[in-house]
CSV table of C-alpha atoms in Angstrom, one decimal:
chain,number,residue,atom,x,y,z
A,1,MET,CA,329.9,212.2,269.5
A,2,SER,CA,327.4,209.5,270.4
A,3,PRO,CA,328.0,205.9,268.9
A,4,LEU,CA,324.9,206.5,266.9
A,5,ARG,CA,325.9,209.7,265.4
A,6,ALA,CA,329.3,208.4,264.8
A,7,LEU,CA,327.8,205.5,262.9
A,8,ARG,CA,325.6,207.8,260.8
A,9,ALA,CA,328.7,209.9,260.0
A,10,GLU,CA,330.9,207.0,259.1
A,11,GLN,CA,328.2,205.5,256.9
A,12,ARG,CA,327.3,208.5,255.0
A,13,PRO,CA,327.4,207.7,251.5
A,14,LEU,CA,330.3,208.9,249.3
A,15,ARG,CA,328.9,211.0,246.5
A,16,LEU,CA,330.5,210.4,243.2
A,17,PRO,CA,329.6,211.9,239.8
A,18,PRO,CA,327.0,209.8,238.0
A,19,HIS,CA,329.3,208.9,235.1
A,20,VAL,CA,331.9,207.6,237.7
A,21,ARG,CA,329.3,205.5,239.5
A,22,LEU,CA,328.1,204.2,236.1
A,23,ALA,CA,331.6,203.2,235.2
A,24,ALA,CA,332.3,201.5,238.5
A,25,VAL,CA,329.0,199.5,238.2
A,26,VAL,CA,329.9,198.4,234.5
A,27,ALA,CA,333.5,197.6,235.6
A,28,LEU,CA,332.3,195.5,238.6
A,29,VAL,CA,329.6,193.7,236.4
A,30,ALA,CA,332.2,192.9,233.8
A,31,LEU,CA,334.7,191.6,236.3
A,32,ALA,CA,332.2,189.5,238.1
A,33,ALA,CA,331.0,188.0,234.8
A,34,ALA,CA,334.4,187.2,233.4
A,35,LEU,CA,336.0,185.9,236.6
A,36,PRO,CA,334.8,182.2,236.8
A,37,LEU,CA,335.8,181.8,233.1
A,38,SER,CA,339.4,182.0,234.0
A,39,GLN,CA,339.5,180.4,237.5
A,40,PRO,CA,339.8,176.9,238.6
A,41,THR,CA,337.0,174.9,240.2
A,42,TYR,CA,337.9,175.7,243.9
A,43,VAL,CA,338.1,179.5,243.4
A,44,ASN,CA,334.7,179.4,241.6
A,45,PHE,CA,333.3,177.4,244.6
A,46,ASP,CA,334.8,179.8,247.3
A,47,LEU,CA,333.3,182.8,245.3
A,48,SER,CA,330.1,181.2,245.0
A,49,MET,CA,330.0,180.5,248.8
A,50,ALA,CA,330.8,184.2,249.5
A,51,MET,CA,327.9,185.2,247.3
A,52,VAL,CA,325.6,182.6,249.3
A,53,TYR,CA,326.5,184.1,252.5
A,54,ALA,CA,326.2,187.7,251.1
A,55,VAL,CA,322.5,187.0,250.2
A,56,ALA,CA,321.8,186.0,253.7
A,57,GLY,CA,323.6,188.9,255.0
A,58,LEU,CA,321.6,191.4,253.1
A,59,GLY,CA,318.5,190.2,254.7
A,60,LEU,CA,320.0,190.1,258.2
A,61,ASN,CA,321.3,193.7,257.6
A,62,LEU,CA,317.9,195.0,257.0
A,63,LEU,CA,316.7,193.5,260.2
A,64,THR,CA,319.8,194.4,262.5
A,65,GLY,CA,321.6,197.3,260.6
A,66,ASN,CA,318.7,199.2,259.3
A,67,THR,CA,315.8,198.2,261.9
A,68,GLY,CA,318.0,197.7,264.9
A,69,GLN,CA,316.7,194.3,265.8
A,70,LEU,CA,319.6,191.7,266.7
A,71,SER,CA,318.8,188.1,265.6
A,72,LEU,CA,321.0,185.1,266.1
A,73,GLY,CA,318.6,182.7,264.6
A,74,HIS,CA,318.8,183.3,260.8
A,75,SER,CA,320.8,180.1,260.4
A,76,ALA,CA,317.5,178.3,261.2
A,77,PHE,CA,316.0,180.1,258.1
A,78,PHE,CA,319.1,179.2,256.2
A,79,ALA,CA,318.6,175.5,257.1
A,80,VAL,CA,314.9,175.7,256.1
A,81,GLY,CA,315.7,176.9,252.6
A,82,SER,CA,318.4,174.3,252.3
A,83,TYR,CA,316.4,171.4,253.3
A,84,THR,CA,313.5,172.6,251.2
A,85,ALA,CA,315.7,172.5,248.1
A,86,ALA,CA,317.0,169.1,249.0
A,87,LEU,CA,313.6,167.4,249.7
A,88,MET,CA,312.0,169.3,246.5
A,89,ILE,CA,314.7,168.1,244.3
A,90,GLY,CA,314.7,164.6,245.8
A,91,GLY,CA,311.1,164.4,244.9
A,92,GLY,CA,311.7,165.4,241.4
A,93,ALA,CA,311.1,169.1,241.3
A,94,HIS,CA,313.4,171.5,239.2
A,95,TYR,CA,316.0,173.1,241.2
A,96,LEU,CA,315.1,176.7,240.2
A,97,LEU,CA,311.5,176.1,241.6
A,98,THR,CA,312.9,175.5,244.9
A,99,ILE,CA,314.2,179.3,245.2
A,100,PRO,CA,310.8,181.0,245.2
A,101,VAL,CA,309.1,178.1,247.3
A,102,ALA,CA,311.7,178.3,249.9
A,103,GLY,CA,311.6,182.2,249.9
A,104,VAL,CA,307.8,182.2,250.4
A,105,ALA,CA,307.7,179.5,252.9
A,106,SER,CA,310.4,181.1,255.1
A,107,PHE,CA,308.8,184.6,254.7
A,108,ALA,CA,305.4,182.9,256.2
A,109,LEU,CA,307.4,181.1,258.8
A,110,GLY,CA,309.4,184.3,259.8
A,111,PHE,CA,306.2,186.3,259.9
A,112,VAL,CA,304.6,183.9,262.3
A,113,ILE,CA,307.7,183.6,264.5
A,114,GLY,CA,308.3,187.4,264.4
A,115,LEU,CA,304.8,188.3,265.7
A,116,PRO,CA,305.5,187.3,269.3
A,117,ALA,CA,309.3,187.4,269.2
A,118,LEU,CA,309.7,191.1,268.1
A,119,ARG,CA,307.8,192.1,271.1
A,120,LEU,CA,310.9,191.7,273.0
A,121,ARG,CA,314.0,193.9,272.5
A,122,GLY,CA,317.9,193.7,272.7
A,123,LEU,CA,319.4,190.8,274.6
A,124,GLN,CA,315.9,189.2,275.2
A,125,LEU,CA,315.4,189.0,271.4
A,126,ALA,CA,318.9,187.8,270.8
A,127,LEU,CA,318.4,185.0,273.2
A,128,VAL,CA,315.0,184.0,271.6
A,129,THR,CA,316.4,183.8,268.3
A,130,LEU,CA,319.5,181.9,269.4
A,131,ALA,CA,317.1,179.2,270.8
A,132,LEU,CA,315.5,179.0,267.5
A,133,ALA,CA,319.0,178.6,265.7
A,134,LEU,CA,319.8,175.7,268.2
A,135,THR,CA,316.4,174.0,267.9
A,136,VAL,CA,316.1,173.7,264.1
A,137,PRO,CA,319.2,171.3,263.8
A,138,ALA,CA,317.9,169.3,266.6
A,139,ILE,CA,314.5,169.0,264.9
A,140,VAL,CA,316.3,168.0,261.6
A,141,LYS,CA,318.0,165.3,263.4
A,142,ARG,CA,314.7,163.9,264.9
A,143,LEU,CA,313.1,163.9,261.4
A,144,ASP,CA,315.5,161.4,260.1
A,145,ARG,CA,312.8,159.7,258.2
A,146,PHE,CA,312.8,162.7,255.8
A,147,THR,CA,316.2,164.4,256.4
A,148,HIS,CA,318.3,161.3,257.0
A,149,GLY,CA,319.4,162.8,260.3
A,150,PHE,CA,323.0,162.9,261.1
A,151,GLU,CA,324.0,161.3,257.6
A,152,GLY,CA,322.7,164.3,255.8
A,153,MET,CA,321.4,164.2,252.1
A,154,SER,CA,323.4,164.5,248.9
A,155,VAL,CA,321.8,166.6,246.2
A,156,VAL,CA,322.7,166.3,242.5
A,157,ALA,CA,321.5,169.3,240.9
A,158,ALA,CA,322.3,172.7,238.9
A,159,SER,CA,324.4,171.2,236.4
A,160,ALA,CA,325.1,173.4,233.5
A,161,PRO,CA,323.0,173.1,230.3
A,162,THR,CA,324.8,171.8,227.4
A,163,TRP,CA,323.8,174.9,225.2
A,164,THR,CA,325.9,177.2,227.6
A,165,GLY,CA,329.1,175.5,227.1
A,166,LEU,CA,329.9,176.1,230.8
A,167,ALA,CA,331.3,173.8,233.4
A,168,ASP,CA,329.1,172.8,236.4
A,169,ASP,CA,331.1,175.2,238.8
A,170,GLN,CA,330.7,178.0,236.4
A,171,TRP,CA,327.1,177.7,236.0
A,172,ARG,CA,326.5,177.5,239.8
A,173,TYR,CA,328.7,180.7,240.2
A,174,TYR,CA,326.4,182.5,237.6
A,175,LEU,CA,323.4,181.3,239.5
A,176,CYS,CA,324.6,182.7,242.7
A,177,LEU,CA,325.7,186.0,241.0
A,178,ALA,CA,322.2,186.3,239.5
A,179,ALA,CA,320.6,185.7,243.0
A,180,LEU,CA,323.1,188.2,244.7
A,181,ALA,CA,322.3,190.9,242.0
A,182,PHE,CA,318.6,190.6,242.5
A,183,ALA,CA,319.1,190.5,246.3
A,184,LEU,CA,321.2,193.7,246.1
A,185,VAL,CA,318.6,195.5,244.1
A,186,VAL,CA,315.7,194.5,246.5
A,187,ALA,CA,317.7,195.4,249.6
A,188,HIS,CA,318.7,198.7,248.2
A,189,ARG,CA,315.2,199.6,247.0
A,190,ILE,CA,313.9,198.7,250.5
A,191,ALA,CA,316.6,200.6,252.5
A,192,SER,CA,316.6,203.8,250.4
A,193,GLY,CA,312.8,204.2,250.0
A,194,ARG,CA,310.1,205.2,252.2
A,195,THR,CA,310.1,201.9,254.1
A,196,GLY,CA,313.8,202.2,254.8
A,197,ARG,CA,313.3,205.7,256.3
A,198,ALA,CA,310.8,204.1,258.6
A,199,MET,CA,313.1,201.3,259.6
A,200,THR,CA,315.6,203.9,260.5
A,201,ALA,CA,313.4,205.7,262.6
A,202,VAL,CA,312.4,202.6,264.5
A,203,ARG,CA,316.1,201.7,265.0
A,204,ASP,CA,317.0,205.4,266.2
A,205,ASN,CA,313.9,205.7,268.6
A,206,GLU,CA,310.9,203.4,268.4
A,207,VAL,CA,308.8,205.4,270.8
A,208,VAL,CA,309.2,208.5,268.5
A,209,ALA,CA,308.5,206.4,265.5
A,210,ASN,CA,305.2,205.2,267.0
A,211,ALA,CA,304.3,208.9,267.9
A,212,MET,CA,305.1,209.9,264.1
A,213,GLY,CA,302.4,207.3,263.0
A,214,ILE,CA,304.8,204.5,262.1
A,215,ARG,CA,303.4,201.1,263.0
A,216,ALA,CA,306.5,199.8,264.6
A,217,ALA,CA,305.5,196.4,265.5
A,218,ARG,CA,304.0,195.6,262.0
A,219,LEU,CA,307.1,197.0,260.4
A,220,LYS,CA,309.5,195.0,262.5
A,221,THR,CA,307.6,191.8,261.9
A,222,LEU,CA,307.4,192.4,258.1
A,223,VAL,CA,311.3,193.1,258.0
A,224,PHE,CA,311.9,190.0,260.1
A,225,ALA,CA,310.0,187.9,257.7
A,226,THR,CA,311.7,189.5,254.8
A,227,SER,CA,315.1,188.8,256.2
A,228,ALA,CA,314.1,185.2,256.6
A,229,ALA,CA,313.3,184.8,253.0
A,230,PHE,CA,316.7,186.1,252.1
A,231,ALA,CA,318.2,183.6,254.4
A,232,ALA,CA,316.1,180.8,252.9
A,233,ILE,CA,317.1,181.7,249.3
A,234,ALA,CA,320.7,181.6,250.5
A,235,GLY,CA,320.2,178.2,251.9
A,236,VAL,CA,318.9,176.9,248.5
A,237,LEU,CA,322.0,178.2,246.9
A,238,TYR,CA,324.1,176.6,249.5
A,239,THR,CA,322.5,173.2,248.7
A,240,LEU,CA,323.1,173.6,244.9
A,241,VAL,CA,326.7,174.8,245.4
A,242,VAL,CA,327.8,172.3,248.0
A,243,GLN,CA,325.4,169.4,246.9
A,244,PHE,CA,325.0,168.1,250.4
A,245,VAL,CA,323.0,169.0,253.4
A,246,GLY,CA,323.5,168.0,257.0
A,247,PRO,CA,322.4,169.3,260.3
A,248,GLU,CA,325.9,170.2,261.6
A,249,ALA,CA,326.3,172.9,258.9
A,250,PHE,CA,323.4,175.0,260.4
A,251,GLY,CA,324.4,175.3,263.9
A,252,LEU,CA,325.8,178.1,266.1
A,253,THR,CA,328.8,178.6,264.1
A,254,LEU,CA,326.8,179.6,261.0
A,255,ALA,CA,324.6,181.8,263.1
A,256,VAL,CA,327.6,183.6,264.4
A,257,SER,CA,329.1,183.8,261.1
A,258,LEU,CA,326.1,185.6,259.7
A,259,VAL,CA,326.3,188.4,262.4
A,260,THR,CA,329.9,188.6,262.0
A,261,LEU,CA,329.4,189.2,258.3
A,262,ILE,CA,327.3,192.2,258.6
A,263,VAL,CA,329.3,193.6,261.4
A,264,VAL,CA,332.6,193.4,259.5
A,265,GLY,CA,331.0,194.5,256.3
A,266,GLY,CA,329.1,197.5,257.9
A,267,LEU,CA,325.8,197.7,259.7
A,268,GLY,CA,323.2,199.4,257.6
A,269,ALA,CA,325.4,199.3,254.4
A,270,THR,CA,324.0,197.2,251.6
A,271,TRP,CA,327.4,196.4,249.8
A,272,GLY,CA,328.8,195.7,253.3
A,273,ALA,CA,327.2,192.2,253.0
A,274,VAL,CA,329.2,191.5,250.0
A,275,LEU,CA,332.4,192.5,251.6
A,276,GLY,CA,331.5,190.5,254.8
A,277,GLY,CA,330.7,187.5,252.7
A,278,LEU,CA,334.2,187.6,251.2
A,279,PHE,CA,335.6,188.0,254.8
A,280,VAL,CA,333.8,185.0,256.4
A,281,VAL,CA,334.9,182.7,253.4
A,282,TYR,CA,338.6,183.8,252.9
A,283,ALA,CA,339.7,184.8,256.4
A,284,PRO,CA,339.3,181.3,257.9
A,285,LYS,CA,340.8,179.8,254.7
A,286,TYR,CA,344.0,181.7,254.5
A,287,LEU,CA,344.5,182.0,258.3
A,288,ALA,CA,344.1,178.0,258.3
A,289,GLU,CA,347.0,177.9,255.7
A,290,VAL,CA,349.2,179.9,257.8
A,291,ASN,CA,348.7,177.8,260.9
A,292,GLN,CA,345.9,175.0,260.8
A,293,SER,CA,346.1,174.3,264.5
A,294,ALA,CA,345.6,177.9,265.5
A,295,SER,CA,343.2,178.9,262.7
A,296,GLY,CA,340.3,179.8,265.3
A,297,VAL,CA,342.6,181.9,267.2
A,298,ALA,CA,344.0,183.7,264.3
A,299,TYR,CA,340.5,184.3,263.0
A,300,GLY,CA,339.3,185.8,266.2
A,301,ALA,CA,342.5,188.1,266.2
A,302,ALA,CA,341.8,189.1,262.5
A,303,LEU,CA,338.2,189.9,263.6
A,304,ILE,CA,339.3,192.0,266.3
A,305,ALA,CA,342.0,193.8,264.3
A,306,CYS,CA,339.4,194.4,261.7
A,307,MET,CA,337.2,196.1,264.3
A,308,PHE,CA,339.9,198.2,265.5
A,309,VAL,CA,340.8,199.5,261.9
A,310,ALA,CA,337.2,199.8,260.8
A,311,PRO,CA,334.9,199.8,263.7
A,312,TYR,CA,332.0,200.7,261.6
A,313,GLY,CA,332.7,198.1,258.9
A,314,LEU,CA,334.8,197.9,255.8
A,315,VAL,CA,332.5,199.9,253.8
A,316,SER,CA,333.0,202.8,256.1
A,317,LEU,CA,336.8,202.4,255.8
A,318,ILE,CA,336.6,202.4,252.0
A,319,ARG,CA,334.4,205.5,252.1
A,320,TRP,CA,336.9,207.2,254.4
A,321,CYS,CA,339.8,206.4,252.1
A,322,GLY,CA,337.7,207.7,249.3
A,323,ARG,CA,337.1,211.1,251.0
A,324,ARG,CA,340.7,211.3,251.8
A,325,LEU,CA,341.6,210.9,248.1
A,326,ARG,CA,339.3,213.5,247.0
A,327,ARG,CA,340.6,216.1,249.3
């Protein structure tokens, strides 16, 4: 079996009765809503960060998993969103306003960059987007008059309204949860609709897709821009949760983490971004507790082990277990 056919076979949706799916969704929503009310601040922070990365991963998965275009530069759009929020909040804007502004700005920027970049394929595209990821932090450092350069910027925002009775960390958790829920719905509708079928056709065979009347270049550019908007929105959420932005947070490590997220979660699987977000937050954290000096080696070993156990992502592993249980 070819790798592509194997990928499709492993990621074939697990068909469940409608009432079972509804019950599962209700249970997940109830659990997610109740979780921050009983957890300490550091747990809510970690879960919020996992959701932040999941939002960025959803956009990157549309581009890489569904359309077949590998990008190593989405940390740049993440940084654009983060600094947009920091500068706007510093100028007196309401923090909620920064979310649509950053999303629209990065969509436009992604569209402009995508026009020439997506004429390339494979490794060439990966290298071009990698250059973008390396360039943006350098630009941020140069524009120290606005960004404070290496020192970074503190951002005090997203405090819980008094009428909610929530702590600040709980309020930020719910902001991230709402953004993730919205991103999941949008990503699912794109991937499961007519546009998603066109994206899959381009991923499988671009020449055949063009022959079928699909304007592959235009589609890839629009998907690139959309994924950039997802990353920027995640960047805004990052600023609200961490309350600090600095250029070192948006370098190569973040770029690789976003790719790791979608590979571990499952390429082309919408819910894979959520599992991948949990992995990139909690795997380094717990491995560092085991051995601080060898946390990097342990993380790499865990990633390799994950690829052996679930080569098509954690979502495919869950689906495989579900099919086994139903037999």
